[in-house]
Amino acid sequence: MFGINVERGEPTIVPPAEDTTKRGTLYFLSNLDYNFPCKVRSVYLFKPSKNIEGNVEGEVVEVIKNALSKALVIYCPVAGRLTFDSEGRMAVDCTDEGAVFVEAEAGCTIEEIGDDTVSMGDLVTKFSCGGFAMGICVNHLVFDGQTGMDFINSWGKIARGLSLKVPPFLDRSILNARNPPEIEFDHQEFLEIEDIPRTNDLYNEEIIYKSFGFDTVKLEKLKAAATEDGAVVRCSTFEALSGFIWKSRTQALKIPHDQKIKLLLVVDGRSKFDPPLPENYFGNGVVILCLYYCISTAGELTEKPLSYAVGLVQETIQSVTDCYIKSTIDYLEVTRAKPSLAGSLIIASWCRLSFDTTDFGWGRPYLAGKVTFPACMESAIFMAHPKEKRSINVLLGFPASAMKVFQELILQI
C-alpha cells in the first residue's frame, strides 16, 4: 500500500455536555469485567456524502464531537477514569473529565486506500475527497463487544438528531458475587498447564498475524466433515469452525503429542442468566469458558477426526448455565485469578457485532471493523466478512514456521 500523509492535530478532551448523575462517585466493575484488561480498536470509513441534516463534510468533526459530548451524559462512566477503591478493586472514578478526541487530515482520497483498513487510532481523519474515517479505542474493562456497539450506535443516533428509546442499564451490581461465594465447578479455564519446552521455543520466532477467509462453501464443508462419522449429529458454524481452528492450529504448531492443551471460549452469557441480563445492560456480559470437555492432549486432538474437536466445543457451549456463570463470578471473587493461556487457544466471535450499522448522519460505513490484534498468539477472533455476511474472517497469529503449514491445511478443506 502506498504511503499516506496524515497531519494529526493535538489531542483534546470532549467533556459531557452537562454534569452527569454519577459525577463524584466510584462506578463498580464486576468480576466479569476484570477478565478483559485490554484496549480494543476499531475503524469506520465513510465515503463523501451530504448528511441527512444538510451538513457538509467540513462539519463532520463538530457534529461528531457535539454528539459525543451528549452521549457521555447518558453513558457517564465513559467520561471517567480508571482507579482503585479502598479495597484495592478496580473501579471507574466518575470525574466527568470526558473522552480524548483527535482530528487529522489525510492527503489522499478514500478510493486511493482501497479496501485495506488503516489503523487510525482514536481519532477522526478527513480525506481530501470529503470522506472521513473514525478510529475508536475503548477499554474492554468498561465495554464488551455488544456494549461497545450499543454505545457507538447510540452516539451515531444522537449525531443524527434522534433520541434513545432505551437508555443503558448502568447498574453492574446485579453481577455482584454471592455472599458467601458458592463455587460449584472446577473452572478449568484457570488451570495451569505445564508447557513442554518445544511449545515455549515457538515464542522465540517472529509472530505473523493474518486474516484467513472462510466462505460459505468452506464452512458447509467443515460442518459436513464434523458430522460425517455420526459422532456429532449436527453442529453450528461456530462449533465446526472452532473445532477446525483448534485442531489445525495444533497441527501447524507441531505441539508434542503428550502435551496437554485446552480451548478457551468467550461466550456471551446475557441470555444464560436467570433471569437474563437486561437487553441494554452496560458492561461485560461475556464469560471465558473451559469446562473439562475442552482439555485434551495434542495427540488426541490431531489424530482423531474433526468430530472429536467439534464435540468438545459443542459440549462446552451446551454446559453454559446461570449456575456456571455465577460460580465463575464467585470463583473470581475468592481467587482474583486470570485465565491461564499456557497450552491454550482462546476463541472469540465478533460475527454478530453490527459494525456496518453505525451512522453519524453520512450513511453507513463502506468499510468497518477491528484493526488491531491482541499481542499474543493464543487468540483467534472470528469476524463477519465486510461484504459477504455469511462468510467469516479468522484473525490468527502464528510463528513464521507454522504459518505455511496452517495455510496448507486450509487449502485441503
mmCIF file of C-alpha atoms in Angstrom:
data_model
loop_
_atom_site.group_PDB
_atom_site.id
_atom_site.type_symbol
_atom_site.label_atom_id
_atom_site.label_comp_id
_atom_site.label_asym_id
_atom_site.label_seq_id
_atom_site.Cartn_x
_atom_site.Cartn_y
_atom_site.Cartn_z
ATOM 1 C CA MET A 1 0.000 0.000 0.000
ATOM 2 C CA PHE A 2 1.287 3.499 -0.848
ATOM 3 C CA GLY A 3 2.410 5.915 1.852
ATOM 4 C CA ILE A 4 -0.286 8.122 3.348
ATOM 5 C CA ASN A 5 0.490 11.634 4.563
ATOM 6 C CA VAL A 6 -1.615 12.308 7.651
ATOM 7 C CA GLU A 7 -1.479 15.594 9.564
ATOM 8 C CA ARG A 8 -2.578 14.849 13.095
ATOM 9 C CA GLY A 9 -3.827 17.560 15.422
ATOM 10 C CA GLU A 10 -3.287 17.828 19.161
ATOM 11 C CA PRO A 11 -5.461 15.627 21.384
ATOM 12 C CA THR A 12 -8.344 17.427 23.063
ATOM 13 C CA ILE A 13 -10.801 16.362 25.742
ATOM 14 C CA VAL A 14 -14.526 16.241 24.978
ATOM 15 C CA PRO A 15 -16.400 16.569 28.310
ATOM 16 C CA PRO A 16 -20.036 15.611 28.920
ATOM 17 C CA ALA A 17 -22.489 18.280 27.769
ATOM 18 C CA GLU A 18 -23.696 18.621 31.385
ATOM 19 C CA ASP A 19 -22.966 17.216 34.827
ATOM 20 C CA THR A 20 -23.760 13.511 34.927
ATOM 21 C CA THR A 21 -25.800 11.629 37.517
ATOM 22 C CA LYS A 22 -22.762 9.728 38.778
ATOM 23 C CA ARG A 23 -20.302 12.625 38.994
ATOM 24 C CA GLY A 24 -18.055 12.255 42.065
ATOM 25 C CA THR A 25 -18.837 8.563 42.621
ATOM 26 C CA LEU A 26 -16.930 5.324 42.066
ATOM 27 C CA TYR A 27 -18.551 3.116 39.450
ATOM 28 C CA PHE A 28 -18.480 -0.599 40.274
ATOM 29 C CA LEU A 29 -16.841 -3.057 37.854
ATOM 30 C CA SER A 30 -17.943 -6.686 38.054
ATOM 31 C CA ASN A 31 -15.670 -9.711 38.215
ATOM 32 C CA LEU A 32 -16.541 -10.443 34.572
ATOM 33 C CA ASP A 33 -15.151 -7.019 33.640
ATOM 34 C CA TYR A 34 -11.791 -7.958 35.185
ATOM 35 C CA ASN A 35 -11.320 -10.815 32.712
ATOM 36 C CA PHE A 36 -10.507 -8.393 29.884
ATOM 37 C CA PRO A 37 -7.898 -5.766 30.856
ATOM 38 C CA CYS A 38 -7.057 -4.726 27.296
ATOM 39 C CA LYS A 39 -7.756 -1.999 24.755
ATOM 40 C CA VAL A 40 -9.773 -2.665 21.605
ATOM 41 C CA ARG A 41 -9.533 -0.511 18.485
ATOM 42 C CA SER A 42 -11.936 -0.349 15.566
ATOM 43 C CA VAL A 43 -12.151 1.845 12.473
ATOM 44 C CA TYR A 44 -15.035 3.103 10.308
ATOM 45 C CA LEU A 45 -14.596 4.553 6.810
ATOM 46 C CA PHE A 46 -17.342 6.773 5.383
ATOM 47 C CA LYS A 47 -17.474 7.866 1.770
ATOM 48 C CA PRO A 48 -18.241 11.519 0.960
ATOM 49 C CA SER A 49 -21.924 12.451 1.005
ATOM 50 C CA LYS A 50 -24.261 15.111 2.314
ATOM 51 C CA ASN A 51 -25.678 14.129 5.665
ATOM 52 C CA ILE A 52 -29.357 13.897 6.496
ATOM 53 C CA GLU A 53 -29.439 17.271 8.258
ATOM 54 C CA GLY A 54 -27.816 19.039 5.304
ATOM 55 C CA ASN A 55 -24.392 19.292 6.933
ATOM 56 C CA VAL A 56 -21.465 19.192 4.560
ATOM 57 C CA GLU A 57 -18.314 17.182 5.031
ATOM 58 C CA GLY A 58 -16.453 20.120 6.583
ATOM 59 C CA GLU A 59 -18.777 19.942 9.599
ATOM 60 C CA VAL A 60 -18.076 16.274 10.306
ATOM 61 C CA VAL A 61 -15.815 16.911 13.278
ATOM 62 C CA GLU A 62 -18.145 19.335 15.061
ATOM 63 C CA VAL A 63 -21.190 17.107 14.559
ATOM 64 C CA ILE A 64 -19.354 14.059 15.929
ATOM 65 C CA LYS A 65 -17.797 15.953 18.858
ATOM 66 C CA ASN A 66 -21.105 17.526 19.899
ATOM 67 C CA ALA A 67 -22.840 14.156 19.718
ATOM 68 C CA LEU A 68 -20.066 12.547 21.769
ATOM 69 C CA SER A 69 -20.466 15.223 24.434
ATOM 70 C CA LYS A 70 -24.186 14.407 24.691
ATOM 71 C CA ALA A 71 -23.579 10.640 24.631
ATOM 72 C CA LEU A 72 -21.189 10.953 27.588
ATOM 73 C CA VAL A 73 -24.042 12.308 29.717
ATOM 74 C CA ILE A 74 -26.033 9.125 29.112
ATOM 75 C CA TYR A 75 -23.036 6.765 29.223
ATOM 76 C CA CYS A 76 -21.428 8.678 32.085
ATOM 77 C CA PRO A 77 -18.813 6.068 33.151
ATOM 78 C CA VAL A 78 -17.125 6.548 29.751
ATOM 79 C CA ALA A 79 -16.281 10.121 30.801
ATOM 80 C CA GLY A 80 -14.463 8.903 33.927
ATOM 81 C CA ARG A 81 -11.048 7.438 34.685
ATOM 82 C CA LEU A 82 -9.972 4.013 35.933
ATOM 83 C CA THR A 83 -8.856 3.915 39.553
ATOM 84 C CA PHE A 84 -8.807 1.619 42.619
ATOM 85 C CA ASP A 85 -11.244 1.713 45.509
ATOM 86 C CA SER A 86 -10.378 1.418 49.214
ATOM 87 C CA GLU A 87 -10.369 -2.405 48.959
ATOM 88 C CA GLY A 88 -7.956 -2.448 46.033
ATOM 89 C CA ARG A 89 -10.628 -3.266 43.453
ATOM 90 C CA MET A 90 -10.513 -1.516 40.105
ATOM 91 C CA ALA A 91 -13.376 0.910 39.522
ATOM 92 C CA VAL A 92 -14.257 3.920 37.384
ATOM 93 C CA ASP A 93 -13.873 7.298 39.053
ATOM 94 C CA CYS A 94 -16.755 9.282 37.558
ATOM 95 C CA THR A 95 -14.844 12.543 37.215
ATOM 96 C CA ASP A 96 -16.769 13.759 34.149
ATOM 97 C CA GLU A 97 -13.414 14.592 32.570
ATOM 98 C CA GLY A 98 -14.511 13.325 29.179
ATOM 99 C CA ALA A 99 -13.062 11.403 26.244
ATOM 100 C CA VAL A 100 -9.847 12.038 24.319
ATOM 101 C CA PHE A 101 -10.526 13.268 20.779
ATOM 102 C CA VAL A 102 -8.075 13.825 17.917
ATOM 103 C CA GLU A 103 -8.706 15.345 14.486
ATOM 104 C CA ALA A 104 -6.492 14.606 11.482
ATOM 105 C CA GLU A 105 -6.399 15.206 7.738
ATOM 106 C CA ALA A 106 -5.096 12.785 5.109
ATOM 107 C CA GLY A 107 -3.678 13.988 1.805
ATOM 108 C CA CYS A 108 -5.474 11.369 -0.264
ATOM 109 C CA THR A 109 -8.933 10.088 -1.112
ATOM 110 C CA ILE A 110 -10.628 7.047 0.401
ATOM 111 C CA GLU A 111 -10.605 5.406 -3.039
ATOM 112 C CA GLU A 112 -6.801 5.582 -3.084
ATOM 113 C CA ILE A 113 -6.698 3.486 0.085
ATOM 114 C CA GLY A 114 -8.857 0.773 -1.456
ATOM 115 C CA ASP A 115 -10.184 -1.967 0.803
ATOM 116 C CA ASP A 116 -7.147 -2.039 3.111
ATOM 117 C CA THR A 117 -8.247 -0.985 6.575
ATOM 118 C CA VAL A 118 -5.892 1.623 8.018
ATOM 119 C CA SER A 119 -5.288 1.793 11.758
ATOM 120 C CA MET A 120 -6.181 5.386 12.621
ATOM 121 C CA GLY A 121 -6.087 5.063 16.393
ATOM 122 C CA ASP A 122 -8.654 7.030 18.413
ATOM 123 C CA LEU A 123 -9.235 9.930 16.016
ATOM 124 C CA VAL A 124 -11.359 11.358 13.199
ATOM 125 C CA THR A 125 -9.477 11.675 9.899
ATOM 126 C CA LYS A 126 -10.815 13.733 6.998
ATOM 127 C CA PHE A 127 -9.824 12.820 3.430
ATOM 128 C CA SER A 128 -9.316 15.193 0.521
ATOM 129 C CA CYS A 129 -12.384 13.733 -1.232
ATOM 130 C CA GLY A 130 -14.678 14.732 1.634
ATOM 131 C CA GLY A 131 -14.920 11.276 3.156
ATOM 132 C CA PHE A 132 -13.732 10.556 6.667
ATOM 133 C CA ALA A 133 -12.556 7.775 8.953
ATOM 134 C CA MET A 134 -13.209 7.256 12.641
ATOM 135 C CA GLY A 135 -10.807 5.289 14.769
ATOM 136 C CA ILE A 136 -12.182 4.372 18.185
ATOM 137 C CA CYS A 137 -10.216 2.984 21.121
ATOM 138 C CA VAL A 138 -12.069 1.586 24.138
ATOM 139 C CA ASN A 139 -11.032 -0.314 27.242
ATOM 140 C CA HIS A 140 -12.523 -3.813 27.492
ATOM 141 C CA LEU A 141 -12.823 -3.344 31.262
ATOM 142 C CA VAL A 142 -15.615 -0.870 30.522
ATOM 143 C CA PHE A 143 -17.073 -2.336 27.313
ATOM 144 C CA ASP A 144 -17.524 -5.752 25.822
ATOM 145 C CA GLY A 145 -18.298 -6.030 22.114
ATOM 146 C CA GLN A 146 -22.068 -5.724 22.465
ATOM 147 C CA THR A 147 -21.900 -2.815 24.903
ATOM 148 C CA GLY A 148 -19.299 -1.064 22.766
ATOM 149 C CA MET A 149 -21.505 -1.317 19.681
ATOM 150 C CA ASP A 150 -24.510 -0.055 21.662
ATOM 151 C CA PHE A 151 -22.509 2.999 22.749
ATOM 152 C CA ILE A 152 -21.162 3.773 19.262
ATOM 153 C CA ASN A 153 -24.546 3.308 17.584
ATOM 154 C CA SER A 154 -26.214 5.480 20.249
ATOM 155 C CA TRP A 155 -23.556 8.128 19.616
ATOM 156 C CA GLY A 156 -24.486 7.950 15.930
ATOM 157 C CA LYS A 157 -28.210 8.324 16.663
ATOM 158 C CA ILE A 158 -27.538 11.437 18.725
ATOM 159 C CA ALA A 159 -25.450 12.855 15.853
ATOM 160 C CA ARG A 160 -28.494 12.342 13.591
ATOM 161 C CA GLY A 161 -30.772 14.198 15.993
ATOM 162 C CA LEU A 162 -32.545 11.091 17.263
ATOM 163 C CA SER A 163 -33.399 10.241 20.863
ATOM 164 C CA LEU A 164 -32.513 6.942 22.514
ATOM 165 C CA LYS A 165 -35.637 4.855 23.059
ATOM 166 C CA VAL A 166 -33.984 2.734 25.746
ATOM 167 C CA PRO A 167 -31.166 4.207 27.877
ATOM 168 C CA PRO A 168 -28.314 1.940 29.002
ATOM 169 C CA PHE A 169 -28.771 -0.132 32.158
ATOM 170 C CA LEU A 170 -25.779 1.104 34.175
ATOM 171 C CA ASP A 171 -26.141 -0.874 37.425
ATOM 172 C CA ARG A 172 -23.417 -3.536 37.304
ATOM 173 C CA SER A 173 -24.060 -4.577 40.902
ATOM 174 C CA ILE A 174 -26.543 -7.134 39.538
ATOM 175 C CA LEU A 175 -23.397 -9.172 38.787
ATOM 176 C CA ASN A 176 -22.077 -8.956 42.334
ATOM 177 C CA ALA A 177 -20.606 -12.131 43.785
ATOM 178 C CA ARG A 178 -22.883 -14.018 46.149
ATOM 179 C CA ASN A 179 -22.336 -13.711 49.895
ATOM 180 C CA PRO A 180 -20.939 -16.115 50.836
ATOM 181 C CA PRO A 181 -19.449 -17.188 47.480
ATOM 182 C CA GLU A 182 -20.616 -20.548 46.089
ATOM 183 C CA ILE A 183 -18.018 -22.186 43.835
ATOM 184 C CA GLU A 184 -19.855 -25.104 42.231
ATOM 185 C CA PHE A 185 -17.494 -26.033 39.371
ATOM 186 C CA ASP A 186 -13.786 -26.708 38.841
ATOM 187 C CA HIS A 187 -13.306 -23.796 36.397
ATOM 188 C CA GLN A 188 -10.691 -25.371 34.195
ATOM 189 C CA GLU A 189 -10.171 -22.054 32.372
ATOM 190 C CA PHE A 190 -7.870 -21.089 35.242
ATOM 191 C CA LEU A 191 -5.990 -24.409 35.249
ATOM 192 C CA GLU A 192 -2.238 -24.011 34.800
ATOM 193 C CA ILE A 193 -0.924 -26.390 32.127
ATOM 194 C CA GLU A 194 2.779 -27.148 32.107
ATOM 195 C CA ASP A 195 4.311 -26.279 28.744
ATOM 196 C CA ILE A 196 6.762 -28.691 27.153
ATOM 197 C CA PRO A 197 9.927 -26.803 26.047
ATOM 198 C CA ARG A 198 9.095 -27.213 22.338
ATOM 199 C CA THR A 199 5.999 -25.054 22.824
ATOM 200 C CA ASN A 200 7.921 -22.361 24.697
ATOM 201 C CA ASP A 201 10.518 -22.210 21.907
ATOM 202 C CA LEU A 202 7.845 -21.020 19.480
ATOM 203 C CA TYR A 203 7.833 -17.636 21.190
ATOM 204 C CA ASN A 204 11.421 -17.055 20.073
ATOM 205 C CA GLU A 205 10.256 -16.828 16.452
ATOM 206 C CA GLU A 206 8.683 -13.883 14.682
ATOM 207 C CA ILE A 207 4.905 -13.972 15.117
ATOM 208 C CA ILE A 208 2.918 -13.259 11.952
ATOM 209 C CA TYR A 209 -0.697 -12.103 12.221
ATOM 210 C CA LYS A 210 -3.040 -12.762 9.335
ATOM 211 C CA SER A 211 -6.716 -12.920 8.417
ATOM 212 C CA PHE A 212 -7.968 -16.183 6.887
ATOM 213 C CA GLY A 213 -11.209 -16.166 4.909
ATOM 214 C CA PHE A 214 -13.810 -18.946 5.145
ATOM 215 C CA ASP A 215 -16.588 -18.545 2.592
ATOM 216 C CA THR A 216 -19.932 -20.324 2.789
ATOM 217 C CA VAL A 217 -18.658 -23.251 0.702
ATOM 218 C CA LYS A 218 -15.762 -23.926 3.087
ATOM 219 C CA LEU A 219 -17.978 -23.515 6.136
ATOM 220 C CA GLU A 220 -20.517 -26.027 4.816
ATOM 221 C CA LYS A 221 -17.699 -28.479 4.059
ATOM 222 C CA LEU A 222 -16.447 -28.154 7.638
ATOM 223 C CA LYS A 223 -19.923 -28.832 9.041
ATOM 224 C CA ALA A 224 -20.243 -31.870 6.786
ATOM 225 C CA ALA A 225 -16.814 -33.164 7.849
ATOM 226 C CA ALA A 226 -17.713 -32.691 11.519
ATOM 227 C CA THR A 227 -20.828 -34.863 11.211
ATOM 228 C CA GLU A 228 -19.791 -37.470 8.631
ATOM 229 C CA ASP A 229 -18.829 -40.189 11.153
ATOM 230 C CA GLY A 230 -22.032 -39.758 13.187
ATOM 231 C CA ALA A 231 -20.280 -38.867 16.444
ATOM 232 C CA VAL A 232 -21.757 -35.372 16.124
ATOM 233 C CA VAL A 233 -25.304 -35.349 14.722
ATOM 234 C CA ARG A 234 -25.479 -31.643 13.915
ATOM 235 C CA CYS A 235 -23.403 -28.588 14.722
ATOM 236 C CA SER A 236 -23.376 -24.841 14.266
ATOM 237 C CA THR A 237 -20.986 -22.961 12.014
ATOM 238 C CA PHE A 238 -19.207 -21.591 15.090
ATOM 239 C CA GLU A 239 -18.735 -25.072 16.565
ATOM 240 C CA ALA A 240 -17.403 -26.550 13.315
ATOM 241 C CA LEU A 241 -15.037 -23.651 12.638
ATOM 242 C CA SER A 242 -13.807 -23.538 16.256
ATOM 243 C CA GLY A 243 -13.039 -27.264 16.215
ATOM 244 C CA PHE A 244 -11.198 -26.949 12.898
ATOM 245 C CA ILE A 245 -9.132 -23.933 14.008
ATOM 246 C CA TRP A 246 -8.174 -25.622 17.295
ATOM 247 C CA LYS A 247 -7.163 -28.871 15.605
ATOM 248 C CA SER A 248 -5.357 -27.279 12.645
ATOM 249 C CA ARG A 249 -3.510 -24.773 14.813
ATOM 250 C CA THR A 250 -2.263 -27.634 16.991
ATOM 251 C CA GLN A 251 -1.052 -29.478 13.881
ATOM 252 C CA ALA A 252 0.638 -26.390 12.435
ATOM 253 C CA LEU A 253 2.498 -25.679 15.676
ATOM 254 C CA LYS A 254 3.696 -29.312 15.824
ATOM 255 C CA ILE A 255 2.829 -29.485 19.507
ATOM 256 C CA PRO A 256 4.150 -32.756 21.038
ATOM 257 C CA HIS A 257 1.508 -35.496 21.247
ATOM 258 C CA ASP A 258 1.692 -35.794 25.034
ATOM 259 C CA GLN A 259 1.327 -32.036 25.615
ATOM 260 C CA LYS A 260 -1.922 -31.139 27.359
ATOM 261 C CA ILE A 261 -3.822 -28.361 25.601
ATOM 262 C CA LYS A 262 -7.047 -26.531 26.262
ATOM 263 C CA LEU A 263 -9.523 -24.388 24.391
ATOM 264 C CA LEU A 264 -10.976 -21.261 25.972
ATOM 265 C CA LEU A 265 -14.238 -19.969 24.519
ATOM 266 C CA VAL A 266 -15.534 -16.436 25.001
ATOM 267 C CA VAL A 267 -19.315 -16.835 25.212
ATOM 268 C CA ASP A 268 -22.000 -14.174 25.590
ATOM 269 C CA GLY A 269 -23.759 -15.022 28.837
ATOM 270 C CA ARG A 270 -26.520 -12.410 28.688
ATOM 271 C CA SER A 271 -29.276 -14.862 27.790
ATOM 272 C CA LYS A 272 -27.871 -17.597 30.053
ATOM 273 C CA PHE A 273 -28.596 -15.752 33.294
ATOM 274 C CA ASP A 274 -31.836 -16.476 35.119
ATOM 275 C CA PRO A 275 -33.401 -14.010 34.676
ATOM 276 C CA PRO A 276 -31.468 -12.836 31.596
ATOM 277 C CA LEU A 277 -29.467 -9.629 31.846
ATOM 278 C CA PRO A 278 -31.373 -6.549 30.670
ATOM 279 C CA GLU A 279 -31.050 -6.165 26.902
ATOM 280 C CA ASN A 280 -29.443 -2.744 27.391
ATOM 281 C CA TYR A 281 -27.039 -3.913 30.146
ATOM 282 C CA PHE A 282 -23.896 -1.748 30.110
ATOM 283 C CA GLY A 283 -20.866 -3.885 30.931
ATOM 284 C CA ASN A 284 -19.150 -7.164 30.175
ATOM 285 C CA GLY A 285 -21.720 -9.913 29.786
ATOM 286 C CA VAL A 286 -19.278 -12.399 28.299
ATOM 287 C CA VAL A 287 -17.530 -15.194 30.144
ATOM 288 C CA ILE A 288 -14.413 -17.231 29.323
ATOM 289 C CA LEU A 289 -15.190 -20.945 29.395
ATOM 290 C CA CYS A 290 -13.167 -24.115 29.561
ATOM 291 C CA LEU A 291 -15.103 -26.963 31.110
ATOM 292 C CA TYR A 292 -13.289 -30.269 31.434
ATOM 293 C CA TYR A 293 -14.577 -31.143 27.954
ATOM 294 C CA CYS A 294 -12.177 -28.734 26.253
ATOM 295 C CA ILE A 295 -8.973 -30.198 27.640
ATOM 296 C CA SER A 296 -7.158 -32.765 25.527
ATOM 297 C CA THR A 297 -3.711 -33.905 24.529
ATOM 298 C CA ALA A 298 -2.312 -32.646 21.248
ATOM 299 C CA GLY A 299 -2.107 -36.241 20.016
ATOM 300 C CA GLU A 300 -5.787 -36.962 20.636
ATOM 301 C CA LEU A 301 -6.855 -33.726 19.005
ATOM 302 C CA THR A 302 -4.759 -34.100 15.848
ATOM 303 C CA GLU A 303 -5.169 -37.856 15.281
ATOM 304 C CA LYS A 304 -8.902 -38.151 15.873
ATOM 305 C CA PRO A 305 -11.465 -36.955 13.283
ATOM 306 C CA LEU A 306 -12.772 -33.399 13.299
ATOM 307 C CA SER A 307 -15.894 -34.596 15.121
ATOM 308 C CA TYR A 308 -13.769 -35.087 18.256
ATOM 309 C CA ALA A 309 -12.749 -31.422 18.468
ATOM 310 C CA VAL A 310 -16.195 -30.178 17.432
ATOM 311 C CA GLY A 311 -17.836 -32.416 20.030
ATOM 312 C CA LEU A 312 -15.673 -30.926 22.788
ATOM 313 C CA VAL A 313 -16.610 -27.420 21.687
ATOM 314 C CA GLN A 314 -20.286 -28.333 21.484
ATOM 315 C CA GLU A 315 -20.442 -29.918 24.937
ATOM 316 C CA THR A 316 -18.736 -26.900 26.480
ATOM 317 C CA ILE A 317 -21.160 -24.417 24.923
ATOM 318 C CA GLN A 318 -24.178 -26.517 25.897
ATOM 319 C CA SER A 319 -22.970 -26.595 29.502
ATOM 320 C CA VAL A 320 -23.096 -22.820 29.955
ATOM 321 C CA THR A 321 -25.789 -22.102 32.527
ATOM 322 C CA ASP A 322 -26.780 -19.454 35.023
ATOM 323 C CA CYS A 323 -25.205 -21.598 37.764
ATOM 324 C CA TYR A 324 -21.901 -21.886 35.908
ATOM 325 C CA ILE A 325 -21.546 -18.162 35.250
ATOM 326 C CA LYS A 326 -22.463 -17.237 38.833
ATOM 327 C CA SER A 327 -19.949 -19.813 40.056
ATOM 328 C CA THR A 328 -17.344 -18.124 37.827
ATOM 329 C CA ILE A 329 -18.130 -14.738 39.365
ATOM 330 C CA ASP A 330 -17.754 -16.216 42.864
ATOM 331 C CA TYR A 331 -14.534 -18.031 41.910
ATOM 332 C CA LEU A 332 -13.036 -14.749 40.732
ATOM 333 C CA GLU A 333 -14.186 -13.044 43.926
ATOM 334 C CA VAL A 334 -12.268 -15.558 46.028
ATOM 335 C CA THR A 335 -9.161 -16.097 43.873
ATOM 336 C CA ARG A 336 -8.743 -12.962 41.700
ATOM 337 C CA ALA A 337 -7.418 -15.441 39.128
ATOM 338 C CA LYS A 338 -6.802 -14.758 35.449
ATOM 339 C CA PRO A 339 -7.348 -17.403 32.741
ATOM 340 C CA SER A 340 -4.093 -19.237 32.049
ATOM 341 C CA LEU A 341 -3.011 -19.118 28.390
ATOM 342 C CA ALA A 342 -0.231 -21.712 28.660
ATOM 343 C CA GLY A 343 -1.007 -24.504 26.200
ATOM 344 C CA SER A 344 -4.225 -22.724 25.273
ATOM 345 C CA LEU A 345 -6.142 -21.164 22.412
ATOM 346 C CA ILE A 346 -8.817 -18.587 23.174
ATOM 347 C CA ILE A 347 -11.564 -18.056 20.580
ATOM 348 C CA ALA A 348 -13.925 -15.085 20.469
ATOM 349 C CA SER A 349 -16.566 -14.374 17.842
ATOM 350 C CA TRP A 350 -17.368 -10.841 16.731
ATOM 351 C CA CYS A 351 -19.626 -12.047 13.913
ATOM 352 C CA ARG A 352 -22.817 -10.662 15.446
ATOM 353 C CA LEU A 353 -21.426 -7.206 16.157
ATOM 354 C CA SER A 354 -23.067 -4.647 13.899
ATOM 355 C CA PHE A 355 -20.060 -2.620 12.739
ATOM 356 C CA ASP A 356 -21.788 -1.790 9.457
ATOM 357 C CA THR A 357 -24.905 -0.217 11.029
ATOM 358 C CA THR A 358 -23.096 2.758 12.577
ATOM 359 C CA ASP A 359 -24.390 6.019 11.087
ATOM 360 C CA PHE A 360 -23.409 9.539 12.172
ATOM 361 C CA GLY A 361 -25.555 11.170 9.507
ATOM 362 C CA TRP A 362 -23.424 10.466 6.453
ATOM 363 C CA GLY A 363 -24.771 6.986 5.853
ATOM 364 C CA ARG A 364 -23.364 3.641 6.899
ATOM 365 C CA PRO A 365 -19.628 2.946 6.590
ATOM 366 C CA TYR A 366 -18.464 1.218 3.457
ATOM 367 C CA LEU A 367 -15.744 -0.471 5.500
ATOM 368 C CA ALA A 368 -15.577 -1.096 9.248
ATOM 369 C CA GLY A 369 -14.118 -3.499 11.769
ATOM 370 C CA LYS A 370 -11.397 -4.347 14.239
ATOM 371 C CA VAL A 371 -7.956 -3.043 13.282
ATOM 372 C CA THR A 372 -5.591 -4.293 15.965
ATOM 373 C CA PHE A 373 -4.819 -7.775 17.187
ATOM 374 C CA PRO A 374 -4.131 -8.897 20.765
ATOM 375 C CA ALA A 375 -0.406 -9.057 21.427
ATOM 376 C CA CYS A 376 -0.379 -12.825 21.830
ATOM 377 C CA MET A 377 -0.615 -15.785 19.503
ATOM 378 C CA GLU A 378 -3.055 -17.673 21.741
ATOM 379 C CA SER A 379 -6.036 -15.752 20.358
ATOM 380 C CA ALA A 380 -8.346 -16.316 17.403
ATOM 381 C CA ILE A 381 -11.075 -13.819 16.555
ATOM 382 C CA PHE A 382 -13.963 -14.596 14.215
ATOM 383 C CA MET A 383 -15.402 -11.652 12.275
ATOM 384 C CA ALA A 384 -18.117 -11.433 9.645
ATOM 385 C CA HIS A 385 -16.742 -10.686 6.190
ATOM 386 C CA PRO A 386 -17.354 -6.963 5.469
ATOM 387 C CA LYS A 387 -19.220 -7.722 2.227
ATOM 388 C CA GLU A 388 -20.252 -11.392 2.305
ATOM 389 C CA LYS A 389 -22.028 -11.526 5.670
ATOM 390 C CA ARG A 390 -22.312 -15.319 5.802
ATOM 391 C CA SER A 391 -18.565 -15.677 5.297
ATOM 392 C CA ILE A 392 -16.157 -15.453 8.241
ATOM 393 C CA ASN A 393 -12.672 -13.997 8.564
ATOM 394 C CA VAL A 394 -10.489 -15.561 11.263
ATOM 395 C CA LEU A 395 -7.696 -13.416 12.709
ATOM 396 C CA LEU A 396 -4.799 -15.538 13.953
ATOM 397 C CA GLY A 397 -1.165 -15.219 14.930
ATOM 398 C CA PHE A 398 1.464 -17.864 14.133
ATOM 399 C CA PRO A 399 5.231 -18.269 14.361
ATOM 400 C CA ALA A 400 6.657 -17.920 10.857
ATOM 401 C CA SER A 401 7.492 -21.642 10.697
ATOM 402 C CA ALA A 402 3.870 -22.658 11.329
ATOM 403 C CA MET A 403 2.099 -20.180 9.058
ATOM 404 C CA LYS A 404 2.732 -22.132 5.832
ATOM 405 C CA VAL A 405 1.520 -25.397 7.388
ATOM 406 C CA PHE A 406 -1.712 -23.773 8.573
ATOM 407 C CA GLN A 407 -2.351 -22.261 5.148
ATOM 408 C CA GLU A 408 -1.902 -25.686 3.541
ATOM 409 C CA LEU A 409 -4.424 -27.219 5.954
ATOM 410 C CA ILE A 410 -6.993 -24.607 4.934
ATOM 411 C CA LEU A 411 -6.417 -25.400 1.257
ATOM 412 C CA GLN A 412 -7.304 -29.032 1.989
ATOM 413 C CA ILE A 413 -10.880 -28.171 3.008
#
